[in-house]
């Protein structure tokens, strides 16, 4: 069983491609989209604060609204759904809720009571730049897991950074504590993605020190 799981995982990460051409006749039910997101939110996050927030765009009219914001990328309207991934700079405000739930699941109360006040003090005094960076990093973690969860269910996806943050914020009335991270279209490929290479490992990896090329 373990070997089967490993084989499936290694195949999955190699078969996933960024797909930009989608079959517009394919839909994904709300139930299945929720299942994909349920898998995605198992991703790790700083202090387990889970700062990701999602807007699921699957209504055709809203897709058309989103398309020009996303530089008129056709996959926004042709895919089954596009997920707007946001990062919450004020995720620490839910710390009590998160850690009380952790206690219900078995975390010792004394561990929770010792950790949460220190953690809250750190996040409350965090600079705007660090808060934004943390939200974006955690948003990237959940986004990758979301795309793998979609692929495991037979769906294709593409992450998009090419969109107007300002217009997205304005159109979807996104409050200032939420940071746009990326858009992710999900659906069924109408044609395969283009072959893409990866740099050799020895071109991107250093051991124990950053040596000069």
Coordinates of C-alpha atoms in Angstrom, one line a residue, residues 25-112:
X25 CA -18.5 22.3 -21.4
X26 CA -17.0 20.7 -18.3
X27 CA -18.3 21.8 -14.9
X28 CA -17.3 20.9 -11.4
X29 CA -19.9 20.6 -8.7
X30 CA -19.8 22.8 -5.7
X31 CA -19.5 19.6 -3.6
X32 CA -16.4 18.6 -5.5
X33 CA -14.9 22.1 -5.4
X34 CA -15.4 22.1 -1.6
X35 CA -13.6 18.7 -1.4
X36 CA -10.6 20.0 -3.3
X37 CA -10.5 23.0 -1.0
X38 CA -10.8 20.7 2.1
X39 CA -7.7 18.9 0.9
X40 CA -5.9 22.2 0.1
X41 CA -6.4 23.7 3.6
X42 CA -4.5 20.8 5.1
X43 CA -1.4 22.7 4.0
X44 CA 1.0 24.0 6.6
X45 CA 1.0 27.7 7.6
X46 CA 2.9 30.0 9.9
X47 CA 1.8 29.3 13.5
X48 CA -1.0 27.2 12.0
X49 CA -3.0 30.5 11.5
X50 CA -4.3 29.4 8.1
X51 CA -4.4 32.8 6.6
X52 CA -5.8 31.7 3.3
X53 CA -9.2 32.9 2.1
X54 CA -10.9 31.9 -1.2
X55 CA -13.4 33.4 -3.6
X56 CA -14.7 30.7 -5.9
X57 CA -15.7 32.1 -9.2
X58 CA -17.9 29.6 -11.2
X59 CA -20.8 31.8 -12.3
X60 CA -20.5 32.7 -16.0
X61 CA -21.4 36.3 -15.4
X62 CA -18.8 36.7 -12.7
X63 CA -16.2 34.9 -14.9
X64 CA -16.8 37.6 -17.5
X65 CA -16.2 40.3 -14.9
X66 CA -13.0 38.6 -13.8
X67 CA -11.6 38.1 -17.3
X68 CA -10.4 41.6 -18.0
X69 CA -9.0 41.9 -14.5
X70 CA -6.9 38.8 -15.4
X71 CA -5.5 40.4 -18.5
X72 CA -8.2 38.7 -20.6
X73 CA -6.8 35.2 -20.1
X74 CA -9.4 32.9 -21.7
X75 CA -9.0 30.2 -19.1
X76 CA -10.9 32.4 -16.7
X77 CA -14.1 31.9 -18.6
X78 CA -13.5 28.5 -20.2
X79 CA -12.4 26.6 -17.0
X80 CA -15.0 25.2 -14.6
X81 CA -13.9 27.7 -11.9
X82 CA -11.3 30.1 -11.0
X83 CA -10.2 30.4 -7.3
X84 CA -9.1 33.8 -6.1
X85 CA -6.6 33.0 -3.4
X86 CA -6.1 35.7 -0.7
X87 CA -3.9 36.0 2.3
X88 CA -5.1 37.5 5.6
X89 CA -2.6 39.7 7.3
X90 CA -4.7 39.7 10.4
X91 CA -5.1 35.9 10.6
X92 CA -3.8 36.0 14.2
X93 CA -7.2 37.4 15.3
X94 CA -8.6 33.9 14.9
X95 CA -5.9 32.3 17.0
X96 CA -8.1 31.7 20.0
X97 CA -10.6 29.9 17.8
X98 CA -8.0 27.8 16.1
X99 CA -6.1 26.8 19.2
X100 CA -9.3 26.1 21.3
X101 CA -10.2 23.7 18.5
X102 CA -6.7 22.2 18.8
X103 CA -7.3 21.6 22.5
X104 CA -10.5 19.8 21.6
X105 CA -8.5 17.6 19.3
X106 CA -6.0 16.7 22.0
X107 CA -3.5 19.6 22.4
X108 CA -2.7 20.0 26.1
X109 CA -4.4 23.1 27.5
X110 CA -1.2 24.2 29.2
X111 CA 0.6 24.1 25.8
X112 CA -2.1 26.2 24.2

